[in-house]
Amino acid sequence: MFARLFCWTIAAVMTAAAPAMAEDGYALWLHHARPNGGSAEAIARHAAAVMAPGSGATALIARDELVRGLTSASGIAPVVTDGSQGASPQGGSPQAGAIWLATPASAPGLPVKLDGLGDEGYAIRSLIRNGQPVTLIAANSDIGLLHGAYAYLRLADTGASLDRLDIRSAPRMKLRLLNHWDNLDGTVERGYAGQSIWDWWRLPDWKGPRYTDYARANASIGINGTVLNNVNARSDSLTAPYIAKAAALADLFRPYGIKVYLSVKWTAPMELSGLKSADPLDPQVAAWWKAKADEIYRAIPDFGGFLVKANSEGQPGPQDYGRTHADGANMLAAAVKPHGGIVMWRAFVYAHDNPDDRAKQAYSDFKPLDGQFADNVLVQVKNGPIDFQPREPFHPLFGAMPRTPLMMEFQITKEYLGQSTHLTYLGPLFEEVLKSDTFARGKGSTVARVIDGSLEGHKLTGMAGVANIGADRDWSGSIFNQADWYAFGRLAWDPDLPAEAIAREWVAQTFSPDPRVTGPVVAMMMGSREAAVDYMTPLGLAHLMGTGHHYGPAPWISDLARPEWNPAYYHKADAQGIGFDRTRTGSNAIGQYAPRLAKILADPRTTPERDLLWFHHVGWDAKLKSGETLWDGLVHHYDDGVAYVANMQTIWDSLRPYIDSERFTQTQVFLGIQRREAQWWRDASIAYFQSIARRPLPPGASAPEHDLDWYKARRFPYAPGHP
Ligand code: GCW
């Protein structure tokens, strides 16, 4: 009796003690779904062994990442050899395939050409070696091997064929980095995933596993740089204790091919060393920055360089001393140049006392400086002329500064797209911008070709994304927000990748390659950003959000001290119509685009309807392409957006049998929040605009749930991301 009870107790404890693998999203896309039918068998057949002759830290990481992923995906741990005994380990069956990770240094005479792949690219080739099937992952450097290893795991995890592989891939952009708007007190500006992952307080001593997992995740999508601190910078980031903290992170990230950068505050010389001025042409100021750069490079020999937000939203800068952005950038560039460093100077500038259209001000400031920046300076330009809206036309600076390397700044965190809970996959937004034709050198002068340097012949190129990463277990505030980080990285590597293919990769790796999952989930993701445009700011409207926290609708706001912070500044709704006239009869912002595009935008009939109210003030009764009036069309777009979210809920509910309960439930609950908030955006917007347009709702459209005053009275003092 006792023995039976004892066994039972042991069994019970064992069961209780063996928690199901926590599906809390921490694994991100490096999830390597457990043995999954066909792909597990294929993996086992192709990757029974891993031959890795390399011995450096990065080579070993590449080997270990490959082994870890293959073991998890196939349920079988490959044999690991250094490759010296030929392709297969002793006694291995000659049919079992092997993966061979090699560089010319570790395996001279590789049977594959590596020219054009640079240090970060890779080749993957199926071949027969000593009578045995081998998949060669080759690169010029160990970092390239690491990227190749992750690329192979993507193939394995997504159920792609592992036969007859002949792949060559190299990044189109040199700098592929995240801008963390993380503050030294642990808060994250516009962050919706908890506290900052940088535990400044316990660095450099404590370096938790999170930092290594951060490096793995970023290396797996080819990101090679990280700006650790907010562009609304504190000078403290440049003090010795904080340089030591940054150096500890740089040491951890280095084997993953990831460099560390820092945002700098323009007046640091004054705040930290009591200089009387921050004039970039003052030799003392230049000397201070040179000494500071030397100090940083002593701690971080491969430090990437500086990111600068200057003369923007109250941040100090060279214009405070009658100098230009180029004067400022070039002084910093001279400080880091001896160390191979670069400066990223942000073009996000607009002044509250500048009466010109805010959408024109960055172009007006920067275009005249084309060609004046040092050769290690990039001007970092937001995708649109205002501020990371659900949709904006591409920034007119792209294509307008041929003698200056312009780098893209996307926002991965969703300040204006539903923050943490809304499922609004940003891949289509990024793709739309990258494919936009600037017509700068005729048709085909896309934004992607401007930033990858091919259009204007730049070697120094880059793409930055404002990170959506925080200390939450799921890293990004929700499982689906991870897809935006993933898409950013994949597009920085190859800006021509289709957003849909990226979504399919992400779903297959994060959830399952089962078409019963990838099919509906990818379809749902692909329309989700457009849905947000529809329920928030359809037909070219923009910047209609709540003040400060930017959470929720507030198109009625018109009394803020800064005119260009008022939503009414953007929609200009009146009894006749709505929209911002940016043609010659208005601000003439269209004049900042290439003439061929300006001509298209000058006429509401040829302006893409999705940008109509960005460029034109249109009468409520004007006809849209659908034949309906603008007013009716506006209401229908709002309703389409809400209906799409309801449809996402239906699709997601149908997937319950295929998704683990933890991640299923989070998404289900968040879709419920999104449904409620989409309705709120729709109702508040219609209540307000109807009070101006005085048009009846189109047949079938429901009246807003509350009256306008109810929506105006809503307050959210504790909305996240607005420290
Ligand atoms: O998107 C806006 C945000 C600010 C941000 C600023 C910028 C870091 O509302 O929070 O400040 O732009 O890009 O500098």
XYZ file of C-alpha atoms and ligand atoms in Angstrom:
737
model
C 0.000 0.000 0.000
C 2.681 2.406 1.137
C 4.898 1.640 -1.908
C 2.022 2.376 -4.275
C 1.229 5.650 -2.509
C 4.914 6.604 -2.580
C 5.184 5.968 -6.335
C 2.023 7.916 -6.935
C 3.371 10.825 -4.914
C 6.616 10.815 -6.853
C 4.711 10.692 -10.126
C 2.450 13.538 -9.035
C 5.388 15.657 -7.981
C 7.214 14.902 -11.216
C 4.172 15.913 -13.234
C 3.624 19.046 -11.238
C 7.312 19.863 -11.337
C 7.498 19.534 -15.096
C 5.800 22.789 -16.165
C 4.602 22.947 -19.726
C 7.066 25.101 -21.652
C 6.008 28.645 -20.805
C 4.646 30.042 -24.062
C 5.030 33.593 -22.865
C 6.585 34.839 -26.090
C 10.090 35.143 -24.661
C 11.450 32.806 -27.344
C 10.301 35.268 -30.048
C 10.716 33.779 -33.560
C 13.668 31.710 -32.362
C 11.022 29.357 -31.213
C 12.025 26.384 -33.361
C 8.641 24.727 -32.977
C 8.972 21.228 -31.622
C 9.155 18.261 -34.025
C 6.734 19.139 -36.705
C 5.987 16.260 -39.023
C 7.702 16.515 -42.354
C 10.103 19.281 -41.497
C 11.474 17.375 -38.482
C 12.243 14.374 -40.655
C 13.786 16.554 -43.375
C 15.937 18.333 -40.839
C 17.095 15.074 -39.300
C 17.995 13.794 -42.771
C 19.912 16.922 -43.823
C 21.457 17.822 -40.532
C 22.469 14.696 -38.698
C 25.822 16.341 -38.080
C 27.257 19.830 -37.852
C 30.860 20.316 -38.887
C 32.250 23.572 -37.560
C 36.018 23.973 -37.894
C 35.961 27.573 -36.651
C 37.160 28.343 -33.148
C 36.482 32.047 -32.466
C 33.641 33.214 -30.211
C 31.379 34.035 -33.130
C 32.096 30.759 -34.946
C 31.197 28.845 -31.811
C 28.013 30.886 -31.378
C 27.071 30.112 -34.996
C 27.652 26.412 -34.358
C 25.758 26.423 -31.088
C 22.817 28.387 -32.482
C 22.569 25.938 -35.361
C 22.706 22.913 -33.052
C 20.207 24.464 -30.641
C 17.731 25.285 -33.377
C 18.039 22.005 -35.246
C 17.674 19.982 -32.066
C 14.553 21.883 -31.062
C 13.008 21.777 -34.530
C 13.718 18.098 -35.221
C 13.831 16.602 -31.769
C 17.218 15.060 -32.610
C 20.558 16.568 -31.535
C 23.008 16.602 -34.462
C 26.478 15.219 -33.885
C 29.024 18.055 -33.739
C 32.492 17.667 -35.206
C 35.209 20.061 -36.194
C 35.011 18.676 -39.702
C 38.565 17.391 -39.724
C 37.431 13.754 -40.125
C 35.653 14.605 -43.381
C 31.925 15.122 -43.635
C 30.440 12.520 -41.392
C 31.358 11.541 -37.856
C 32.736 8.048 -37.255
C 30.003 5.506 -37.770
C 27.587 8.117 -39.118
C 25.454 6.679 -41.895
C 26.867 7.927 -45.249
C 23.331 8.980 -46.232
C 22.828 11.245 -43.235
C 23.458 14.823 -44.282
C 25.757 17.235 -42.522
C 25.878 20.998 -42.216
C 29.320 22.423 -42.838
C 29.980 25.899 -41.380
C 33.155 27.275 -42.915
C 35.087 30.389 -43.909
C 38.202 30.504 -46.122
C 40.171 30.908 -42.905
C 38.758 27.805 -41.243
C 38.556 25.654 -44.370
C 40.833 26.806 -47.213
C 39.705 25.988 -50.751
C 35.972 26.206 -50.150
C 33.980 25.044 -53.212
C 31.913 28.232 -53.326
C 32.544 31.797 -54.449
C 32.217 34.414 -51.701
C 33.001 37.581 -53.588
C 30.396 40.330 -53.181
C 29.151 38.938 -49.873
C 31.176 41.319 -47.733
C 31.775 40.459 -44.085
C 28.151 39.959 -43.142
C 26.785 38.013 -46.092
C 26.735 34.255 -46.594
C 26.292 31.494 -49.124
C 24.356 28.247 -48.548
C 25.004 25.460 -51.022
C 23.919 21.812 -51.169
C 26.798 19.628 -52.366
C 28.279 16.169 -52.127
C 31.567 15.913 -50.221
C 33.398 12.579 -49.944
C 30.273 10.869 -51.190
C 28.104 12.440 -48.536
C 25.315 15.029 -48.827
C 26.497 18.256 -47.211
C 24.931 21.676 -46.825
C 27.751 24.206 -46.875
C 27.142 27.484 -45.045
C 30.066 29.656 -46.063
C 31.048 33.273 -45.479
C 34.033 35.558 -45.584
C 33.846 36.022 -41.814
C 32.401 34.337 -38.761
C 29.678 37.017 -38.519
C 28.595 35.991 -42.000
C 28.491 32.369 -40.799
C 26.250 33.435 -37.932
C 23.839 35.130 -40.324
C 23.995 32.053 -42.562
C 23.233 29.753 -39.636
C 20.144 31.768 -38.729
C 19.116 31.817 -42.392
C 19.331 28.013 -42.523
C 17.249 27.754 -39.352
C 14.647 30.026 -40.975
C 14.446 27.581 -43.858
C 14.183 24.612 -41.499
C 11.621 26.241 -39.210
C 9.406 27.432 -42.034
C 9.258 23.994 -43.600
C 11.103 25.154 -46.734
C 12.862 22.544 -48.851
C 16.394 21.819 -47.641
C 17.355 20.161 -50.921
C 19.446 21.630 -53.722
C 20.100 24.891 -51.889
C 22.065 27.578 -53.705
C 21.614 30.821 -51.805
C 23.741 33.962 -51.677
C 22.690 36.849 -49.472
C 24.365 40.066 -48.358
C 22.831 43.066 -46.619
C 21.742 45.958 -48.865
C 22.340 48.438 -46.067
C 25.498 48.941 -44.053
C 23.885 50.182 -40.845
C 20.847 48.204 -39.651
C 20.066 49.405 -36.208
C 17.560 50.000 -33.450
C 17.057 53.383 -31.811
C 16.073 52.756 -28.190
C 14.218 55.723 -26.731
C 15.210 54.350 -23.358
C 15.845 56.687 -20.424
C 18.464 56.227 -17.712
C 15.712 55.981 -15.078
C 14.417 52.801 -16.724
C 11.417 54.364 -18.477
C 10.981 54.115 -22.234
C 9.619 57.051 -24.188
C 6.813 55.732 -26.435
C 7.522 52.306 -25.011
C 4.636 49.900 -24.375
C 6.536 46.768 -23.323
C 7.404 47.626 -19.733
C 10.612 49.072 -18.371
C 13.822 49.470 -20.356
C 15.771 46.209 -20.783
C 18.944 48.128 -19.972
C 19.395 47.692 -16.234
C 21.656 50.730 -16.004
C 21.582 50.577 -12.215
C 23.200 47.137 -12.007
C 25.389 47.377 -15.112
C 28.272 46.808 -15.684
C 28.397 44.124 -12.981
C 25.155 42.306 -13.630
C 24.697 41.200 -17.249
C 21.591 39.051 -17.234
C 20.720 36.476 -19.930
C 18.304 38.958 -21.447
C 21.154 40.853 -23.105
C 22.449 37.724 -24.825
C 18.960 36.793 -25.978
C 18.589 40.360 -27.292
C 21.798 39.881 -29.276
C 20.630 36.501 -30.608
C 17.266 37.877 -31.703
C 18.828 40.846 -33.472
C 21.638 38.862 -35.092
C 19.042 36.380 -36.367
C 17.439 39.160 -38.436
C 20.698 40.856 -39.381
C 20.496 43.901 -37.132
C 24.071 45.073 -36.509
C 23.714 48.136 -34.304
C 21.868 49.482 -31.313
C 21.573 53.028 -29.982
C 21.173 52.438 -26.273
C 19.607 55.704 -25.126
C 16.846 58.154 -25.897
C 17.392 60.848 -28.515
C 15.949 63.214 -25.899
C 19.321 62.502 -24.369
C 20.822 63.109 -20.944
C 24.457 64.196 -20.767
C 24.972 61.577 -18.033
C 25.130 58.938 -20.758
C 28.565 60.350 -21.629
C 29.981 60.187 -18.103
C 32.563 57.543 -17.196
C 30.183 55.310 -15.194
C 27.693 55.169 -18.055
C 30.397 54.642 -20.657
C 31.506 51.634 -18.597
C 27.929 50.339 -18.540
C 27.602 50.767 -22.295
C 30.972 49.049 -22.730
C 29.718 46.006 -20.828
C 26.839 45.709 -23.278
C 29.140 46.317 -26.226
C 31.343 43.431 -25.062
C 28.320 41.120 -24.935
C 27.019 42.171 -28.357
C 30.334 42.174 -30.229
C 30.458 38.413 -31.012
C 26.954 38.779 -32.510
C 28.137 41.468 -34.917
C 26.211 44.198 -33.142
C 27.793 47.584 -32.434
C 26.765 50.023 -29.746
C 25.950 53.703 -30.449
C 24.903 56.522 -28.134
C 22.516 59.451 -28.490
C 24.220 62.635 -27.343
C 22.933 65.877 -25.872
C 24.306 68.905 -27.644
C 25.098 70.834 -24.473
C 27.003 67.983 -22.794
C 30.268 70.016 -22.792
C 28.526 72.701 -20.772
C 26.649 70.373 -18.456
C 29.512 67.982 -17.772
C 32.564 70.215 -17.947
C 31.275 73.717 -17.399
C 32.186 75.052 -20.842
C 30.547 78.387 -21.462
C 29.323 77.490 -24.934
C 28.374 74.575 -27.182
C 29.176 76.442 -30.374
C 30.504 73.774 -32.764
C 32.989 76.226 -34.236
C 34.456 76.974 -30.808
C 37.792 75.074 -30.707
C 37.239 74.291 -27.023
C 33.939 72.610 -27.819
C 35.444 70.581 -30.663
C 38.320 69.595 -28.385
C 35.875 68.479 -25.698
C 34.035 66.185 -28.110
C 37.314 64.805 -29.459
C 38.462 63.956 -25.957
C 35.068 62.436 -25.179
C 35.182 60.325 -28.320
C 38.695 59.144 -27.436
C 37.456 58.238 -23.949
C 34.537 56.248 -25.329
C 36.736 54.405 -27.851
C 39.167 53.425 -25.125
C 36.263 51.604 -23.483
C 34.504 50.505 -26.668
C 37.061 50.120 -29.497
C 34.388 49.378 -32.086
C 31.918 52.009 -30.839
C 29.546 52.836 -33.709
C 29.165 56.564 -33.194
C 26.645 59.206 -32.210
C 22.945 59.769 -32.905
C 21.823 63.386 -32.562
C 18.461 65.067 -32.068
C 19.309 68.780 -32.187
C 17.198 71.932 -32.431
C 14.077 69.825 -32.285
C 11.263 69.792 -29.746
C 13.277 71.818 -27.283
C 16.555 69.923 -27.636
C 19.588 72.273 -27.892
C 21.718 72.363 -31.005
C 24.116 74.304 -33.227
C 21.385 76.674 -34.423
C 21.352 78.117 -30.900
C 24.781 79.514 -31.825
C 23.884 80.641 -35.327
C 25.417 77.529 -36.840
C 23.880 74.981 -39.193
C 23.102 71.319 -38.731
C 26.129 70.607 -40.947
C 28.404 72.677 -38.694
C 27.210 70.631 -35.742
C 27.327 67.234 -37.399
C 30.753 67.838 -38.934
C 32.310 68.795 -35.613
C 31.114 65.552 -34.043
C 32.107 63.633 -37.189
C 35.669 64.918 -36.880
C 35.781 63.671 -33.284
C 34.835 60.082 -34.156
C 36.423 59.842 -37.610
C 39.896 58.812 -36.381
C 38.199 55.813 -34.774
C 36.098 54.895 -37.814
C 32.953 56.214 -36.173
C 29.913 57.790 -37.806
C 27.360 60.446 -36.890
C 23.634 60.056 -37.523
C 22.078 63.517 -37.507
C 18.274 63.489 -37.330
C 16.248 65.633 -39.708
C 13.219 65.561 -37.390
C 13.137 69.314 -36.979
C 10.268 71.796 -36.856
C 9.816 75.011 -34.909
C 6.700 76.188 -33.123
C 7.483 79.752 -34.222
C 7.833 78.833 -37.886
C 4.545 79.749 -39.581
C 5.294 77.469 -42.538
C 3.551 74.098 -42.901
C 5.245 71.705 -40.446
C 5.444 69.125 -43.235
C 7.807 71.455 -45.129
C 10.208 72.558 -42.417
C 12.743 69.694 -42.342
C 13.197 69.902 -46.127
C 13.585 73.701 -45.922
C 16.244 73.295 -43.206
C 18.225 70.421 -44.704
C 18.008 70.594 -48.499
C 20.244 73.678 -48.690
C 22.891 71.729 -46.731
C 23.187 68.952 -49.320
C 26.856 68.168 -49.904
C 28.009 70.052 -46.800
C 28.109 67.069 -44.449
C 31.346 65.178 -43.762
C 31.655 61.752 -45.369
C 31.036 59.941 -42.081
C 27.718 61.671 -41.452
C 24.309 60.262 -42.353
C 21.163 62.376 -42.105
C 18.497 60.206 -40.461
C 15.058 61.000 -41.915
C 11.674 59.771 -40.693
C 9.636 57.902 -43.288
C 7.117 60.769 -43.462
C 7.256 64.560 -43.126
C 5.269 64.771 -39.869
C 5.719 61.983 -37.351
C 5.277 58.204 -37.814
C 1.558 58.443 -38.579
C -0.461 55.324 -39.583
C 0.089 56.631 -43.093
C 2.146 59.502 -44.471
C 3.465 60.213 -47.968
C 7.214 59.564 -48.064
C 9.421 62.357 -46.695
C 10.299 64.843 -49.504
C 13.966 64.803 -48.441
C 14.323 61.293 -49.920
C 15.731 61.929 -53.385
C 16.290 65.608 -52.683
C 19.797 65.430 -51.175
C 21.789 63.377 -53.697
C 25.152 64.358 -52.183
C 24.240 63.300 -48.655
C 23.747 59.755 -47.368
C 20.159 59.727 -46.048
C 19.177 56.890 -43.737
C 15.626 55.854 -42.932
C 14.086 56.169 -39.487
C 11.017 53.965 -39.059
C 9.068 53.625 -35.818
C 8.659 50.002 -34.740
C 7.029 50.930 -31.437
C 3.445 51.906 -32.182
C 3.053 55.386 -30.708
C 0.312 56.149 -33.218
C -0.873 52.683 -34.232
C -2.568 51.369 -31.156
C 0.483 51.230 -28.894
C 0.824 47.740 -27.346
C -2.542 46.082 -27.808
C -3.580 46.756 -31.399
C -2.596 44.115 -33.952
C -1.361 46.327 -36.774
C 1.484 44.543 -38.574
C 3.830 47.265 -39.852
C 5.430 45.275 -42.684
C 3.014 46.768 -45.252
C 3.745 50.284 -43.951
C 7.501 49.793 -44.269
C 7.050 48.192 -47.713
C 4.814 51.036 -48.931
C 7.416 53.629 -47.964
C 10.383 51.705 -49.376
C 8.605 51.188 -52.694
C 7.518 54.846 -52.983
C 8.888 56.392 -56.164
C 10.574 59.752 -55.558
C 11.020 60.255 -59.342
C 14.273 61.983 -58.313
C 16.099 60.366 -61.259
C 13.074 59.376 -63.264
C 10.715 56.490 -62.643
C 12.053 53.783 -60.341
C 13.895 56.171 -58.032
C 12.401 54.427 -55.029
C 13.045 55.355 -51.420
C 14.694 51.933 -51.021
C 17.203 52.824 -53.716
C 17.888 56.182 -52.068
C 18.671 54.638 -48.688
C 20.574 51.606 -49.992
C 22.853 54.054 -51.777
C 22.366 52.617 -55.267
C 20.456 55.602 -56.672
C 23.018 58.260 -55.774
C 26.165 56.208 -55.274
C 26.566 56.222 -51.505
C 28.598 53.592 -49.640
C 27.530 54.758 -46.199
C 23.910 53.605 -45.898
C 21.447 52.649 -43.207
C 18.025 52.099 -41.760
C 17.034 52.677 -38.155
C 13.913 51.601 -36.295
C 12.666 53.067 -33.033
C 12.573 49.916 -30.936
C 9.415 48.420 -29.438
C 11.452 46.438 -26.919
C 11.035 46.434 -23.152
C 11.382 44.174 -20.141
C 8.025 42.427 -20.713
C 8.458 38.667 -21.136
C 7.164 38.989 -24.696
C 9.737 41.776 -25.323
C 7.385 43.988 -27.400
C 4.188 44.383 -25.388
C 2.366 41.761 -27.423
C 3.197 38.652 -29.430
C 2.196 40.261 -32.711
C 4.276 43.381 -32.050
C 7.296 41.066 -32.313
C 6.480 40.754 -36.017
C 7.206 44.474 -36.470
C 10.696 44.131 -34.972
C 11.228 41.045 -37.145
C 9.994 42.786 -40.310
C 12.182 45.810 -39.656
C 15.301 43.667 -39.410
C 14.517 41.592 -42.493
C 13.815 44.729 -44.553
C 16.977 46.478 -43.373
C 18.842 43.441 -44.753
C 16.798 43.345 -47.958
C 14.358 46.247 -48.544
C 12.796 44.380 -51.476
C 11.462 41.518 -49.345
C 7.651 41.411 -49.594
C 5.919 42.182 -46.306
C 3.729 39.130 -46.839
C 6.688 36.766 -47.207
C 8.179 38.234 -44.042
C 4.885 37.733 -42.191
C 4.752 34.117 -43.385
C 8.303 33.514 -42.150
C 7.485 35.057 -38.806
C 4.235 33.118 -38.270
C 5.852 29.815 -39.266
C 8.730 30.310 -36.845
C 6.730 31.868 -34.025
C 3.657 29.643 -34.138
C 3.754 26.870 -36.770
C 4.517 26.317 -40.470
C 1.169 24.505 -40.711
C -0.718 26.214 -43.581
C -3.861 26.020 -41.457
C -2.088 28.570 -39.219
C 0.075 30.557 -41.640
C -2.773 31.011 -44.126
C -5.330 32.803 -41.960
C -2.823 34.532 -39.661
C -0.778 36.036 -42.493
C -3.956 37.169 -44.255
C -5.168 38.776 -41.032
C -1.832 40.515 -40.454
C -1.582 41.869 -43.970
C -4.745 43.996 -43.735
C -4.358 45.032 -40.119
C -2.381 48.245 -40.616
C -4.835 49.465 -43.273
C -7.619 48.749 -40.812
C -5.930 51.032 -38.294
C -5.617 53.731 -40.945
C -9.340 53.310 -41.607
C -10.556 53.442 -38.022
C -8.119 56.220 -37.000
C -7.227 58.524 -39.910
C -8.656 57.452 -43.273
C -8.128 59.049 -46.694
C -4.982 60.961 -45.796
C -6.014 62.397 -42.447
C -3.273 62.411 -39.810
C -2.219 63.499 -36.316
C -5.694 63.381 -34.724
C -4.614 61.722 -31.463
C -4.858 62.675 -27.799
C -2.342 65.240 -26.545
C 0.855 64.026 -24.884
C 0.199 60.311 -24.555
C -1.081 60.113 -28.141
C -3.550 57.425 -26.996
C -7.005 57.594 -28.561
C -8.838 60.125 -30.738
C -8.980 63.879 -30.157
C -9.587 65.562 -33.546
C -11.257 68.495 -31.729
C -8.034 69.694 -30.068
C -7.209 73.217 -31.317
C -6.037 75.203 -28.278
C -2.472 73.967 -27.674
C 0.216 76.662 -27.515
C 2.138 75.004 -30.342
C -0.205 75.288 -33.339
C 1.406 72.338 -35.054
C 0.574 70.100 -32.075
C -3.159 70.691 -32.581
C -5.063 67.996 -34.509
C -7.233 70.764 -36.002
C -4.048 72.124 -37.641
C -3.975 68.946 -39.730
C -7.593 68.222 -40.701
C -8.740 71.855 -41.150
C -12.369 70.675 -41.165
C -14.951 73.395 -41.803
C -18.526 73.677 -43.003
C -17.375 73.208 -46.615
C -14.997 70.305 -46.256
C -11.889 68.760 -44.705
C -8.177 68.322 -45.445
C -4.932 70.289 -45.683
C -4.368 72.184 -48.946
C -0.694 71.499 -49.674
C -0.955 72.536 -53.324
C 0.068 75.896 -54.755
C -3.139 77.447 -53.418
C -2.148 76.267 -49.958
C 1.232 75.585 -48.342
C 2.648 74.209 -51.608
C 4.358 71.365 -49.797
C 3.933 69.403 -53.040
C 6.586 71.716 -54.481
C 9.165 69.864 -52.389
C 8.612 66.676 -54.424
C 10.053 65.999 -57.879
C 8.105 67.957 -60.564
C 6.652 64.790 -62.093
C 5.196 63.786 -58.695
C 4.205 67.331 -57.769
C 2.090 67.440 -60.927
C 0.255 64.281 -59.902
C -0.312 65.618 -56.393
C -1.482 69.019 -57.605
C -4.792 67.550 -58.754
C -7.160 65.779 -56.310
C -8.281 63.575 -59.182
C -4.774 62.162 -59.733
C -3.663 62.228 -56.104
C -3.733 58.671 -54.656
C -7.008 58.595 -52.704
C -5.232 57.215 -49.628
C -3.362 60.564 -49.460
C -6.231 62.780 -50.611
C -6.797 64.810 -47.435
C -3.075 65.066 -46.757
C -2.715 67.208 -49.873
C -6.150 68.709 -50.485
C -9.017 70.452 -48.729
C -11.981 68.577 -50.204
C -15.698 69.402 -50.071
C -17.884 67.070 -48.001
C -20.004 66.390 -51.121
C -17.094 65.886 -53.503
C -17.166 62.490 -55.191
C -14.633 59.777 -54.341
C -13.553 57.177 -56.898
C -16.311 54.935 -55.524
C -18.904 57.518 -56.546
C -19.876 58.186 -52.945
C -19.481 61.619 -51.375
C -16.408 62.328 -49.270
C -18.562 62.432 -46.141
C -20.160 59.060 -46.833
C -16.807 57.622 -47.868
C -15.200 58.812 -44.667
C -17.884 57.087 -42.579
C -17.560 53.903 -44.615
C -13.780 53.844 -44.116
C -14.227 54.206 -40.374
C -16.732 51.344 -40.415
C -14.499 49.196 -42.628
C -11.703 49.561 -40.098
C -13.901 48.475 -37.203
C -15.338 45.568 -39.198
C -11.847 44.342 -40.038
C -10.973 44.083 -36.365
C -14.168 42.124 -35.687
C -13.159 39.814 -38.517
C -9.689 39.364 -37.011
C -11.394 38.257 -33.806
C -13.388 35.632 -35.699
C -10.297 34.359 -37.499
C -8.262 34.204 -34.322
C -11.005 32.379 -32.387
C -11.038 29.720 -35.110
C -7.336 29.097 -34.519
C -7.701 28.042 -30.904
C -6.919 24.373 -31.660
C -3.567 25.280 -33.199
C -2.162 27.907 -30.832
C -0.876 27.367 -27.284
C -3.360 28.750 -24.779
C -1.081 31.414 -23.261
C -0.334 33.222 -26.497
C -3.799 32.489 -27.886
C -5.422 34.138 -24.895
C -3.229 37.256 -24.939
C -4.032 37.872 -28.585
C -7.719 37.150 -28.071
C -7.948 39.615 -25.177
C -5.925 42.261 -27.037
C -8.125 41.913 -30.110
C -11.059 42.596 -27.806
C -9.378 45.811 -26.644
C -8.605 46.721 -30.242
C -12.236 46.145 -31.254
C -13.440 48.454 -28.482
C -10.862 51.138 -29.263
C -11.448 50.978 -33.008
C -15.147 51.636 -32.286
C -14.096 54.508 -30.022
C -11.887 56.065 -32.716
C -14.752 55.657 -35.202
C -17.475 57.056 -32.973
C -15.476 59.990 -31.590
C -14.262 61.000 -35.055
C -17.734 60.816 -36.575
C -19.301 62.640 -33.634
C -16.809 65.473 -34.062
C -16.691 65.737 -37.842
C -20.479 65.439 -38.115
C -20.773 68.416 -35.749
C -18.904 70.396 -38.417
C -20.107 68.819 -41.662
C -23.722 68.598 -40.536
C -24.359 65.740 -42.969
C -26.637 62.788 -42.143
C -24.945 59.428 -41.638
C -25.101 57.270 -44.759
C -27.788 54.564 -44.697
C -26.816 51.663 -42.422
C -24.155 53.563 -40.498
C -24.826 53.563 -36.753
C -24.768 56.732 -34.698
C -21.856 57.158 -32.271
C -22.520 55.485 -28.937
C -22.072 58.733 -26.972
C -22.373 62.435 -27.682
C -19.327 64.505 -28.586
C -18.885 65.960 -25.114
C -18.547 62.462 -23.687
C -15.588 61.746 -25.999
C -14.031 65.130 -25.296
C -14.205 64.484 -21.564
C -12.087 61.322 -21.655
C -8.752 61.648 -19.784
C -5.852 59.157 -19.614
C -3.267 60.567 -17.203
C -1.531 57.210 -16.832
C -1.427 56.072 -20.453
C 1.923 54.300 -21.008
C 4.958 55.506 -22.941
C 4.725 59.138 -21.945
C 7.156 59.484 -19.006
O 7.354 60.798 -32.325
C 7.626 61.951 -31.598
C 7.416 61.531 -30.181
C 8.482 61.965 -29.221
C 9.842 61.716 -29.844
C 9.963 62.590 -31.082
C 11.265 62.305 -31.839
C 11.870 61.048 -28.758
O 6.157 61.967 -29.751
O 8.299 61.216 -28.037
O 10.884 62.050 -28.922
O 8.915 62.346 -32.012
O 11.197 61.556 -32.813
O 12.292 62.844 -31.436
